[in-house]
């Protein structure tokens, strides 16, 4: 059996629609999530509307986990798949957070087509902001890049100019919002540059507190270390989605979850086979000394976790 603990706070909750998901183009994120919950329960799974407070090994033999929920319930699980996503830390500018997901956007692949041929702006927040502006230029001939506090190298200015992206110097003071929509970008000197949409690169912060508490290893970028099936360095713990892959779109997260599910199922089957073999040997020998401890899959399995035996 499978239990899905859903805190009801997805990263894309503020977005009016999602793109890049074949056959679901333009679907509101909440609608896709509702369909997923319905399918889970339809196959006998349980959706628990709560938040995970913590998890620890269930017993001295290291098998299974006790998962503590904010509402007081405790779940026992043989395997964990952590898909807690990430949070976007936005620049601290008045008007920006209130329009996030509406006409303050991030991904040109998710929302570029919808705002094509309109006045667009790109706010400089990090090294990749210039590249973001060059991508946005594919969707409109009227693109303004606001370096804000970001310094531009000579070759970056040349690239922006060559592509027809106008650079407006000066620190951004606030966004001008009126009538429930973005109207422009106001600079510190009082200049207002009219824009219909502003693209911003937020800072991605993984919601990895549970993984850290469980002792999962991380790579040089600070992300949870996992193999291609989402298996982490901590036995019996898998990951999928933005918590391990900040660039993953919805369709990528779904794919990663599917791969992890296949690996987890194989791991559970392997455990049951090992237990059955141990019990059979014990019965044949007439005592319980032959009972094999439930372990990880064999080395010849194509789904063997890259980290198996490492900890």
PDB file of C-alpha atoms in Angstrom:
ATOM      1  CA  UNK A   1       0.000   0.000   0.000  1.00  0.00           C
ATOM      2  CA  UNK A   2       1.033   3.564  -0.667  1.00  0.00           C
ATOM      3  CA  UNK A   3       0.312   6.697   1.349  1.00  0.00           C
ATOM      4  CA  UNK A   4       0.911  10.138  -0.152  1.00  0.00           C
ATOM      5  CA  UNK A   5       1.279  12.946   2.387  1.00  0.00           C
ATOM      6  CA  UNK A   6       0.239  16.217   0.747  1.00  0.00           C
ATOM      7  CA  UNK A   7       0.717  19.528   2.573  1.00  0.00           C
ATOM      8  CA  UNK A   8      -1.281  21.310  -0.133  1.00  0.00           C
ATOM      9  CA  UNK A   9       1.372  23.927  -0.898  1.00  0.00           C
ATOM     10  CA  UNK A  10       2.867  23.176  -4.322  1.00  0.00           C
ATOM     11  CA  UNK A  11       5.445  25.514  -5.806  1.00  0.00           C
ATOM     12  CA  UNK A  12       3.203  26.373  -8.772  1.00  0.00           C
ATOM     13  CA  UNK A  13       0.102  27.100  -6.688  1.00  0.00           C
ATOM     14  CA  UNK A  14       0.056  30.752  -7.800  1.00  0.00           C
ATOM     15  CA  UNK A  15       0.294  29.931 -11.499  1.00  0.00           C
ATOM     16  CA  UNK A  16      -2.953  30.101 -13.450  1.00  0.00           C
ATOM     17  CA  UNK A  17      -1.902  27.346 -15.840  1.00  0.00           C
ATOM     18  CA  UNK A  18       0.922  24.939 -16.683  1.00  0.00           C
ATOM     19  CA  UNK A  19       2.662  24.211 -19.960  1.00  0.00           C
ATOM     20  CA  UNK A  20       5.062  21.622 -21.340  1.00  0.00           C
ATOM     21  CA  UNK A  21       2.939  18.643 -20.310  1.00  0.00           C
ATOM     22  CA  UNK A  22       1.709  16.764 -23.377  1.00  0.00           C
ATOM     23  CA  UNK A  23      -2.128  16.682 -23.518  1.00  0.00           C
ATOM     24  CA  UNK A  24      -2.427  18.960 -20.456  1.00  0.00           C
ATOM     25  CA  UNK A  25      -1.345  22.281 -21.981  1.00  0.00           C
ATOM     26  CA  UNK A  26      -2.964  25.190 -20.154  1.00  0.00           C
ATOM     27  CA  UNK A  27      -4.326  23.043 -17.333  1.00  0.00           C
ATOM     28  CA  UNK A  28      -4.538  24.792 -13.931  1.00  0.00           C
ATOM     29  CA  UNK A  29      -1.997  23.148 -11.581  1.00  0.00           C
ATOM     30  CA  UNK A  30      -4.655  22.413  -8.979  1.00  0.00           C
ATOM     31  CA  UNK A  31      -6.731  20.542 -11.541  1.00  0.00           C
ATOM     32  CA  UNK A  32      -3.850  18.224 -12.421  1.00  0.00           C
ATOM     33  CA  UNK A  33      -3.125  17.606  -8.734  1.00  0.00           C
ATOM     34  CA  UNK A  34      -6.781  16.767  -8.076  1.00  0.00           C
ATOM     35  CA  UNK A  35      -6.779  14.268 -10.939  1.00  0.00           C
ATOM     36  CA  UNK A  36      -3.652  12.677  -9.509  1.00  0.00           C
ATOM     37  CA  UNK A  37      -5.186  12.312  -6.060  1.00  0.00           C
ATOM     38  CA  UNK A  38      -8.245  10.677  -7.592  1.00  0.00           C
ATOM     39  CA  UNK A  39      -6.108   8.166  -9.466  1.00  0.00           C
ATOM     40  CA  UNK A  40      -4.086   7.338  -6.348  1.00  0.00           C
ATOM     41  CA  UNK A  41      -7.173   6.539  -4.289  1.00  0.00           C
ATOM     42  CA  UNK A  42      -8.684   4.684  -7.243  1.00  0.00           C
ATOM     43  CA  UNK A  43      -5.816   2.214  -7.083  1.00  0.00           C
ATOM     44  CA  UNK A  44      -6.132   1.740  -3.332  1.00  0.00           C
ATOM     45  CA  UNK A  45      -3.625   4.341  -2.214  1.00  0.00           C
ATOM     46  CA  UNK A  46      -4.257   6.850   0.553  1.00  0.00           C
ATOM     47  CA  UNK A  47      -3.847  10.616   0.274  1.00  0.00           C
ATOM     48  CA  UNK A  48      -3.151  12.191   3.660  1.00  0.00           C
ATOM     49  CA  UNK A  49      -3.707  15.947   3.799  1.00  0.00           C
ATOM     50  CA  UNK A  50      -1.055  16.883   6.321  1.00  0.00           C
ATOM     51  CA  UNK A  51       2.575  17.935   6.629  1.00  0.00           C
ATOM     52  CA  UNK A  52       5.510  15.710   7.543  1.00  0.00           C
ATOM     53  CA  UNK A  53       7.258  16.940  10.681  1.00  0.00           C
ATOM     54  CA  UNK A  54       9.984  14.318  10.712  1.00  0.00           C
ATOM     55  CA  UNK A  55      10.952  10.710  10.076  1.00  0.00           C
ATOM     56  CA  UNK A  56      13.270   8.233  11.745  1.00  0.00           C
ATOM     57  CA  UNK A  57      14.132   4.564  11.540  1.00  0.00           C
ATOM     58  CA  UNK A  58      11.401   2.418  13.038  1.00  0.00           C
ATOM     59  CA  UNK A  59      13.550   0.016  15.016  1.00  0.00           C
ATOM     60  CA  UNK A  60      16.979  -1.149  15.995  1.00  0.00           C
ATOM     61  CA  UNK A  61      17.264  -3.404  12.961  1.00  0.00           C
ATOM     62  CA  UNK A  62      17.055  -0.364  10.693  1.00  0.00           C
ATOM     63  CA  UNK A  63      14.021  -1.581   8.775  1.00  0.00           C
ATOM     64  CA  UNK A  64      11.288   0.882   7.890  1.00  0.00           C
ATOM     65  CA  UNK A  65      10.494   4.381   9.063  1.00  0.00           C
ATOM     66  CA  UNK A  66       8.182   6.168  11.443  1.00  0.00           C
ATOM     67  CA  UNK A  67       6.849   9.297   9.753  1.00  0.00           C
ATOM     68  CA  UNK A  68       5.472  11.937  12.115  1.00  0.00           C
ATOM     69  CA  UNK A  69       2.786  14.272  10.781  1.00  0.00           C
ATOM     70  CA  UNK A  70       1.904  17.752  12.013  1.00  0.00           C
ATOM     71  CA  UNK A  71      -1.606  16.589  12.877  1.00  0.00           C
ATOM     72  CA  UNK A  72      -0.269  14.006  15.320  1.00  0.00           C
ATOM     73  CA  UNK A  73      -0.619  10.899  13.186  1.00  0.00           C
ATOM     74  CA  UNK A  74       2.364   8.574  12.795  1.00  0.00           C
ATOM     75  CA  UNK A  75       2.754   6.484   9.645  1.00  0.00           C
ATOM     76  CA  UNK A  76       4.970   3.430   9.337  1.00  0.00           C
ATOM     77  CA  UNK A  77       6.622   2.980   5.953  1.00  0.00           C
ATOM     78  CA  UNK A  78       9.054   0.477   4.481  1.00  0.00           C
ATOM     79  CA  UNK A  79      10.360   2.972   1.926  1.00  0.00           C
ATOM     80  CA  UNK A  80      10.285   6.760   1.552  1.00  0.00           C
ATOM     81  CA  UNK A  81       9.975   8.788  -1.641  1.00  0.00           C
ATOM     82  CA  UNK A  82      10.657  12.448  -0.855  1.00  0.00           C
ATOM     83  CA  UNK A  83       9.160  14.881  -3.378  1.00  0.00           C
ATOM     84  CA  UNK A  84       9.011  18.056  -1.294  1.00  0.00           C
ATOM     85  CA  UNK A  85      10.060  20.369  -4.130  1.00  0.00           C
ATOM     86  CA  UNK A  86      11.634  23.772  -3.673  1.00  0.00           C
ATOM     87  CA  UNK A  87      10.659  27.326  -2.842  1.00  0.00           C
ATOM     88  CA  UNK A  88      11.371  30.444  -4.876  1.00  0.00           C
ATOM     89  CA  UNK A  89      13.074  33.258  -2.977  1.00  0.00           C
ATOM     90  CA  UNK A  90      12.141  36.444  -4.828  1.00  0.00           C
ATOM     91  CA  UNK A  91      13.918  39.808  -4.880  1.00  0.00           C
ATOM     92  CA  UNK A  92      12.610  42.105  -2.170  1.00  0.00           C
ATOM     93  CA  UNK A  93      10.879  44.678  -4.367  1.00  0.00           C
ATOM     94  CA  UNK A  94       7.430  46.142  -3.656  1.00  0.00           C
ATOM     95  CA  UNK A  95       4.805  44.751  -6.002  1.00  0.00           C
ATOM     96  CA  UNK A  96       6.855  41.787  -7.158  1.00  0.00           C
ATOM     97  CA  UNK A  97       5.601  38.998  -4.913  1.00  0.00           C
ATOM     98  CA  UNK A  98       1.950  40.005  -5.339  1.00  0.00           C
ATOM     99  CA  UNK A  99       2.196  39.569  -9.120  1.00  0.00           C
ATOM    100  CA  UNK A 100       4.301  36.394  -9.000  1.00  0.00           C
ATOM    101  CA  UNK A 101       2.764  33.724 -11.215  1.00  0.00           C
ATOM    102  CA  UNK A 102       0.547  36.269 -12.992  1.00  0.00           C
ATOM    103  CA  UNK A 103       2.588  38.849 -14.904  1.00  0.00           C
ATOM    104  CA  UNK A 104       5.838  38.393 -12.983  1.00  0.00           C
ATOM    105  CA  UNK A 105       7.219  35.139 -14.350  1.00  0.00           C
ATOM    106  CA  UNK A 106      10.369  33.055 -14.484  1.00  0.00           C
ATOM    107  CA  UNK A 107      10.426  30.413 -17.198  1.00  0.00           C
ATOM    108  CA  UNK A 108      10.268  31.407 -20.903  1.00  0.00           C
ATOM    109  CA  UNK A 109       9.458  27.802 -21.778  1.00  0.00           C
ATOM    110  CA  UNK A 110       6.471  27.749 -19.428  1.00  0.00           C
ATOM    111  CA  UNK A 111       4.974  31.166 -20.193  1.00  0.00           C
ATOM    112  CA  UNK A 112       6.826  32.748 -23.108  1.00  0.00           C
ATOM    113  CA  UNK A 113       4.272  31.917 -25.784  1.00  0.00           C
ATOM    114  CA  UNK A 114       1.399  33.354 -23.747  1.00  0.00           C
ATOM    115  CA  UNK A 115       3.054  36.799 -23.548  1.00  0.00           C
ATOM    116  CA  UNK A 116       4.509  36.878 -27.053  1.00  0.00           C
ATOM    117  CA  UNK A 117       4.616  40.153 -29.008  1.00  0.00           C
ATOM    118  CA  UNK A 118       4.019  42.294 -25.903  1.00  0.00           C
ATOM    119  CA  UNK A 119       6.320  44.669 -23.957  1.00  0.00           C
ATOM    120  CA  UNK A 120       8.488  42.416 -21.789  1.00  0.00           C
ATOM    121  CA  UNK A 121      11.093  43.113 -19.133  1.00  0.00           C
ATOM    122  CA  UNK A 122      13.817  41.045 -17.504  1.00  0.00           C
ATOM    123  CA  UNK A 123      15.174  41.906 -14.051  1.00  0.00           C
ATOM    124  CA  UNK A 124      18.860  41.275 -13.439  1.00  0.00           C
ATOM    125  CA  UNK A 125      19.234  39.212 -10.284  1.00  0.00           C
ATOM    126  CA  UNK A 126      22.035  36.704 -10.994  1.00  0.00           C
ATOM    127  CA  UNK A 127      24.627  35.630 -13.543  1.00  0.00           C
ATOM    128  CA  UNK A 128      22.053  33.804 -15.676  1.00  0.00           C
ATOM    129  CA  UNK A 129      19.796  36.840 -16.065  1.00  0.00           C
ATOM    130  CA  UNK A 130      21.438  38.003 -19.306  1.00  0.00           C
ATOM    131  CA  UNK A 131      20.918  34.576 -20.842  1.00  0.00           C
ATOM    132  CA  UNK A 132      17.303  34.725 -19.686  1.00  0.00           C
ATOM    133  CA  UNK A 133      16.859  38.059 -21.490  1.00  0.00           C
ATOM    134  CA  UNK A 134      18.312  36.597 -24.682  1.00  0.00           C
ATOM    135  CA  UNK A 135      15.829  33.725 -24.452  1.00  0.00           C
ATOM    136  CA  UNK A 136      12.927  36.113 -23.855  1.00  0.00           C
ATOM    137  CA  UNK A 137      13.919  38.043 -26.977  1.00  0.00           C
ATOM    138  CA  UNK A 138      12.598  35.108 -29.036  1.00  0.00           C
ATOM    139  CA  UNK A 139       9.073  36.011 -27.927  1.00  0.00           C
ATOM    140  CA  UNK A 140       9.008  39.755 -28.482  1.00  0.00           C
ATOM    141  CA  UNK A 141      10.836  42.526 -30.302  1.00  0.00           C
ATOM    142  CA  UNK A 142      10.207  44.823 -27.327  1.00  0.00           C
ATOM    143  CA  UNK A 143      12.386  43.525 -24.505  1.00  0.00           C
ATOM    144  CA  UNK A 144      14.005  45.688 -21.820  1.00  0.00           C
ATOM    145  CA  UNK A 145      16.742  44.381 -19.541  1.00  0.00           C
ATOM    146  CA  UNK A 146      16.985  46.019 -16.112  1.00  0.00           C
ATOM    147  CA  UNK A 147      20.466  45.258 -14.689  1.00  0.00           C
ATOM    148  CA  UNK A 148      19.260  46.633 -11.324  1.00  0.00           C
ATOM    149  CA  UNK A 149      22.263  45.952  -9.065  1.00  0.00           C
ATOM    150  CA  UNK A 150      23.846  43.465 -11.464  1.00  0.00           C
ATOM    151  CA  UNK A 151      27.066  44.501 -13.183  1.00  0.00           C
ATOM    152  CA  UNK A 152      27.293  43.759 -16.909  1.00  0.00           C
ATOM    153  CA  UNK A 153      30.444  42.639 -18.692  1.00  0.00           C
ATOM    154  CA  UNK A 154      31.338  44.192 -22.021  1.00  0.00           C
ATOM    155  CA  UNK A 155      30.512  41.078 -24.033  1.00  0.00           C
ATOM    156  CA  UNK A 156      27.112  40.827 -22.307  1.00  0.00           C
ATOM    157  CA  UNK A 157      26.209  44.357 -23.347  1.00  0.00           C
ATOM    158  CA  UNK A 158      27.334  43.549 -26.871  1.00  0.00           C
ATOM    159  CA  UNK A 159      25.155  40.423 -27.002  1.00  0.00           C
ATOM    160  CA  UNK A 160      22.089  42.245 -25.691  1.00  0.00           C
ATOM    161  CA  UNK A 161      22.587  45.120 -28.122  1.00  0.00           C
ATOM    162  CA  UNK A 162      23.131  42.767 -31.063  1.00  0.00           C
ATOM    163  CA  UNK A 163      19.827  41.048 -30.296  1.00  0.00           C
ATOM    164  CA  UNK A 164      17.941  44.311 -29.918  1.00  0.00           C
ATOM    165  CA  UNK A 165      17.418  44.053 -26.162  1.00  0.00           C
ATOM    166  CA  UNK A 166      17.345  47.542 -24.656  1.00  0.00           C
ATOM    167  CA  UNK A 167      19.311  48.001 -21.426  1.00  0.00           C
ATOM    168  CA  UNK A 168      17.830  50.466 -18.932  1.00  0.00           C
ATOM    169  CA  UNK A 169      20.331  51.341 -16.227  1.00  0.00           C
ATOM    170  CA  UNK A 170      19.439  52.272 -12.670  1.00  0.00           C
ATOM    171  CA  UNK A 171      18.332  50.501  -9.534  1.00  0.00           C
ATOM    172  CA  UNK A 172      14.747  49.271  -9.610  1.00  0.00           C
ATOM    173  CA  UNK A 173      12.668  50.738  -6.788  1.00  0.00           C
ATOM    174  CA  UNK A 174       9.359  48.942  -7.238  1.00  0.00           C
ATOM    175  CA  UNK A 175       6.869  47.510  -9.701  1.00  0.00           C
ATOM    176  CA  UNK A 176       3.954  49.671 -10.729  1.00  0.00           C
ATOM    177  CA  UNK A 177       0.747  47.695 -10.230  1.00  0.00           C
ATOM    178  CA  UNK A 178      -2.671  49.122 -10.996  1.00  0.00           C
ATOM    179  CA  UNK A 179      -6.053  47.563 -11.627  1.00  0.00           C
ATOM    180  CA  UNK A 180      -4.796  44.120 -10.642  1.00  0.00           C
ATOM    181  CA  UNK A 181      -2.032  43.977 -13.243  1.00  0.00           C
ATOM    182  CA  UNK A 182       1.544  45.041 -13.859  1.00  0.00           C
ATOM    183  CA  UNK A 183       1.869  48.423 -15.548  1.00  0.00           C
ATOM    184  CA  UNK A 184       5.581  49.097 -15.422  1.00  0.00           C
ATOM    185  CA  UNK A 185       8.903  49.178 -13.589  1.00  0.00           C
ATOM    186  CA  UNK A 186       9.807  52.222 -11.496  1.00  0.00           C
ATOM    187  CA  UNK A 187      13.466  53.148 -11.061  1.00  0.00           C
ATOM    188  CA  UNK A 188      15.025  54.906  -8.089  1.00  0.00           C
ATOM    189  CA  UNK A 189      15.172  58.198 -10.015  1.00  0.00           C
ATOM    190  CA  UNK A 190      11.402  58.101 -10.557  1.00  0.00           C
ATOM    191  CA  UNK A 191      11.484  56.923 -14.164  1.00  0.00           C
ATOM    192  CA  UNK A 192       8.712  54.454 -15.011  1.00  0.00           C
ATOM    193  CA  UNK A 193       9.298  52.040 -17.881  1.00  0.00           C
ATOM    194  CA  UNK A 194       5.956  50.605 -19.085  1.00  0.00           C
ATOM    195  CA  UNK A 195       5.983  46.784 -19.229  1.00  0.00           C
ATOM    196  CA  UNK A 196       3.220  44.204 -19.451  1.00  0.00           C
ATOM    197  CA  UNK A 197       5.280  41.328 -18.047  1.00  0.00           C
ATOM    198  CA  UNK A 198       8.491  41.061 -16.046  1.00  0.00           C
ATOM    199  CA  UNK A 199      10.678  37.953 -15.990  1.00  0.00           C
ATOM    200  CA  UNK A 200      12.680  37.314 -12.831  1.00  0.00           C
ATOM    201  CA  UNK A 201      15.146  34.601 -11.809  1.00  0.00           C
ATOM    202  CA  UNK A 202      14.410  33.679  -8.188  1.00  0.00           C
ATOM    203  CA  UNK A 203      16.809  31.872  -5.903  1.00  0.00           C
ATOM    204  CA  UNK A 204      15.902  28.186  -5.752  1.00  0.00           C
ATOM    205  CA  UNK A 205      15.931  26.725  -2.231  1.00  0.00           C
ATOM    206  CA  UNK A 206      15.263  22.997  -1.949  1.00  0.00           C
ATOM    207  CA  UNK A 207      12.801  21.871   0.714  1.00  0.00           C
ATOM    208  CA  UNK A 208      15.311  19.242   1.797  1.00  0.00           C
ATOM    209  CA  UNK A 209      15.022  19.477   5.577  1.00  0.00           C
ATOM    210  CA  UNK A 210      13.707  15.918   5.799  1.00  0.00           C
ATOM    211  CA  UNK A 211      16.523  14.572   3.632  1.00  0.00           C
ATOM    212  CA  UNK A 212      19.138  16.363   5.723  1.00  0.00           C
ATOM    213  CA  UNK A 213      17.603  15.033   8.939  1.00  0.00           C
ATOM    214  CA  UNK A 214      17.677  11.502   7.530  1.00  0.00           C
ATOM    215  CA  UNK A 215      21.371  11.864   6.722  1.00  0.00           C
ATOM    216  CA  UNK A 216      21.154  11.786   2.927  1.00  0.00           C
ATOM    217  CA  UNK A 217      24.325  12.899   1.189  1.00  0.00           C
ATOM    218  CA  UNK A 218      24.515  15.922  -1.103  1.00  0.00           C
ATOM    219  CA  UNK A 219      26.518  16.760  -4.215  1.00  0.00           C
ATOM    220  CA  UNK A 220      28.882  19.707  -4.727  1.00  0.00           C
ATOM    221  CA  UNK A 221      25.930  21.980  -5.581  1.00  0.00           C
ATOM    222  CA  UNK A 222      24.210  21.139  -2.308  1.00  0.00           C
ATOM    223  CA  UNK A 223      21.435  19.085  -3.933  1.00  0.00           C
ATOM    224  CA  UNK A 224      20.539  15.653  -2.615  1.00  0.00           C
ATOM    225  CA  UNK A 225      22.784  13.054  -4.214  1.00  0.00           C
ATOM    226  CA  UNK A 226      20.806  10.415  -6.083  1.00  0.00           C
ATOM    227  CA  UNK A 227      21.195   8.000  -8.970  1.00  0.00           C
ATOM    228  CA  UNK A 228      19.087   7.960 -12.141  1.00  0.00           C
ATOM    229  CA  UNK A 229      16.255   6.198 -10.296  1.00  0.00           C
ATOM    230  CA  UNK A 230      16.226   8.698  -7.427  1.00  0.00           C
ATOM    231  CA  UNK A 231      17.907   6.347  -4.956  1.00  0.00           C
ATOM    232  CA  UNK A 232      19.843   8.371  -2.362  1.00  0.00           C
ATOM    233  CA  UNK A 233      22.892   7.510  -0.285  1.00  0.00           C
ATOM    234  CA  UNK A 234      20.570   6.642   2.611  1.00  0.00           C
ATOM    235  CA  UNK A 235      19.136   3.111   2.291  1.00  0.00           C
ATOM    236  CA  UNK A 236      15.404   2.970   1.527  1.00  0.00           C
ATOM    237  CA  UNK A 237      15.093   6.699   0.709  1.00  0.00           C
ATOM    238  CA  UNK A 238      14.327   7.977  -2.805  1.00  0.00           C
ATOM    239  CA  UNK A 239      13.821  11.459  -4.221  1.00  0.00           C
ATOM    240  CA  UNK A 240      12.046  12.968  -7.235  1.00  0.00           C
ATOM    241  CA  UNK A 241      11.243  16.392  -8.644  1.00  0.00           C
ATOM    242  CA  UNK A 242      12.535  19.840  -7.723  1.00  0.00           C
ATOM    243  CA  UNK A 243      13.940  18.783  -4.346  1.00  0.00           C
ATOM    244  CA  UNK A 244      16.731  17.042  -6.268  1.00  0.00           C
ATOM    245  CA  UNK A 245      16.450  18.722  -9.693  1.00  0.00           C
ATOM    246  CA  UNK A 246      15.773  22.498  -9.550  1.00  0.00           C
ATOM    247  CA  UNK A 247      15.318  22.710 -13.331  1.00  0.00           C
ATOM    248  CA  UNK A 248      12.646  20.007 -13.505  1.00  0.00           C
ATOM    249  CA  UNK A 249       9.291  21.029 -14.937  1.00  0.00           C
ATOM    250  CA  UNK A 250       6.083  19.237 -13.954  1.00  0.00           C
ATOM    251  CA  UNK A 251       6.473  16.632 -16.678  1.00  0.00           C
ATOM    252  CA  UNK A 252      10.051  15.934 -15.529  1.00  0.00           C
ATOM    253  CA  UNK A 253       8.974  15.534 -11.903  1.00  0.00           C
ATOM    254  CA  UNK A 254       6.275  13.066 -12.945  1.00  0.00           C
ATOM    255  CA  UNK A 255       8.814  11.072 -14.959  1.00  0.00           C
ATOM    256  CA  UNK A 256      11.260  10.996 -12.057  1.00  0.00           C
ATOM    257  CA  UNK A 257       8.507   9.873  -9.710  1.00  0.00           C
ATOM    258  CA  UNK A 258       7.596   7.059 -12.083  1.00  0.00           C
ATOM    259  CA  UNK A 259      11.198   5.845 -12.307  1.00  0.00           C
ATOM    260  CA  UNK A 260      11.553   5.969  -8.536  1.00  0.00           C
ATOM    261  CA  UNK A 261       8.309   4.013  -8.100  1.00  0.00           C
ATOM    262  CA  UNK A 262       9.587   1.253 -10.385  1.00  0.00           C
ATOM    263  CA  UNK A 263      12.841   1.068  -8.430  1.00  0.00           C
ATOM    264  CA  UNK A 264      11.084   1.079  -5.058  1.00  0.00           C
ATOM    265  CA  UNK A 265       8.731  -1.698  -6.128  1.00  0.00           C
ATOM    266  CA  UNK A 266      11.679  -3.767  -7.313  1.00  0.00           C
ATOM    267  CA  UNK A 267      13.473  -3.141  -4.038  1.00  0.00           C
ATOM    268  CA  UNK A 268      10.460  -4.279  -2.017  1.00  0.00           C
ATOM    269  CA  UNK A 269      10.084  -7.431  -4.116  1.00  0.00           C
ATOM    270  CA  UNK A 270      13.773  -8.194  -3.612  1.00  0.00           C
ATOM    271  CA  UNK A 271      13.357  -7.754   0.144  1.00  0.00           C
ATOM    272  CA  UNK A 272      10.384 -10.110   0.204  1.00  0.00           C
ATOM    273  CA  UNK A 273      12.252 -12.732  -1.815  1.00  0.00           C
ATOM    274  CA  UNK A 274      15.210 -12.573   0.558  1.00  0.00           C
ATOM    275  CA  UNK A 275      12.897 -12.912   3.540  1.00  0.00           C
ATOM    276  CA  UNK A 276      11.036 -15.847   1.974  1.00  0.00           C
ATOM    277  CA  UNK A 277      14.281 -17.640   1.189  1.00  0.00           C
ATOM    278  CA  UNK A 278      15.512 -17.071   4.735  1.00  0.00           C
ATOM    279  CA  UNK A 279      12.293 -18.389   6.253  1.00  0.00           C
ATOM    280  CA  UNK A 280      12.370 -21.441   4.011  1.00  0.00           C
ATOM    281  CA  UNK A 281      15.944 -22.231   4.955  1.00  0.00           C
ATOM    282  CA  UNK A 282      15.092 -21.777   8.624  1.00  0.00           C
ATOM    283  CA  UNK A 283      12.141 -24.142   8.338  1.00  0.00           C
ATOM    284  CA  UNK A 284      14.249 -26.733   6.572  1.00  0.00           C
ATOM    285  CA  UNK A 285      16.946 -26.538   9.237  1.00  0.00           C
ATOM    286  CA  UNK A 286      14.363 -26.794  12.009  1.00  0.00           C
ATOM    287  CA  UNK A 287      15.273 -23.551  13.769  1.00  0.00           C
ATOM    288  CA  UNK A 288      15.111 -19.814  13.221  1.00  0.00           C
ATOM    289  CA  UNK A 289      18.839 -19.219  12.851  1.00  0.00           C
ATOM    290  CA  UNK A 290      18.631 -19.240   9.095  1.00  0.00           C
ATOM    291  CA  UNK A 291      16.237 -16.303   8.814  1.00  0.00           C
ATOM    292  CA  UNK A 292      17.838 -13.775   6.492  1.00  0.00           C
ATOM    293  CA  UNK A 293      17.706 -10.111   7.368  1.00  0.00           C
ATOM    294  CA  UNK A 294      15.719  -8.109   4.836  1.00  0.00           C
ATOM    295  CA  UNK A 295      18.228  -6.313   2.677  1.00  0.00           C
ATOM    296  CA  UNK A 296      18.751  -4.396  -0.537  1.00  0.00           C
ATOM    297  CA  UNK A 297      18.501  -5.879  -4.024  1.00  0.00           C
ATOM    298  CA  UNK A 298      21.149  -8.158  -5.417  1.00  0.00           C
ATOM    299  CA  UNK A 299      24.165  -6.880  -7.306  1.00  0.00           C
ATOM    300  CA  UNK A 300      22.968  -8.406 -10.577  1.00  0.00           C
ATOM    301  CA  UNK A 301      19.689  -6.445 -10.616  1.00  0.00           C
ATOM    302  CA  UNK A 302      19.405  -3.800 -13.374  1.00  0.00           C
ATOM    303  CA  UNK A 303      17.691  -1.551 -10.812  1.00  0.00           C
ATOM    304  CA  UNK A 304      20.419  -1.872  -8.209  1.00  0.00           C
ATOM    305  CA  UNK A 305      20.892   1.424  -6.393  1.00  0.00           C
ATOM    306  CA  UNK A 306      24.209   3.096  -7.184  1.00  0.00           C
ATOM    307  CA  UNK A 307      24.672   3.745  -3.468  1.00  0.00           C
ATOM    308  CA  UNK A 308      23.854   0.209  -2.276  1.00  0.00           C
ATOM    309  CA  UNK A 309      26.450  -0.948   0.203  1.00  0.00           C
ATOM    310  CA  UNK A 310      27.983   2.510   0.455  1.00  0.00           C
ATOM    311  CA  UNK A 311      26.631   3.237   3.921  1.00  0.00           C
TER     312      UNK A 311
END
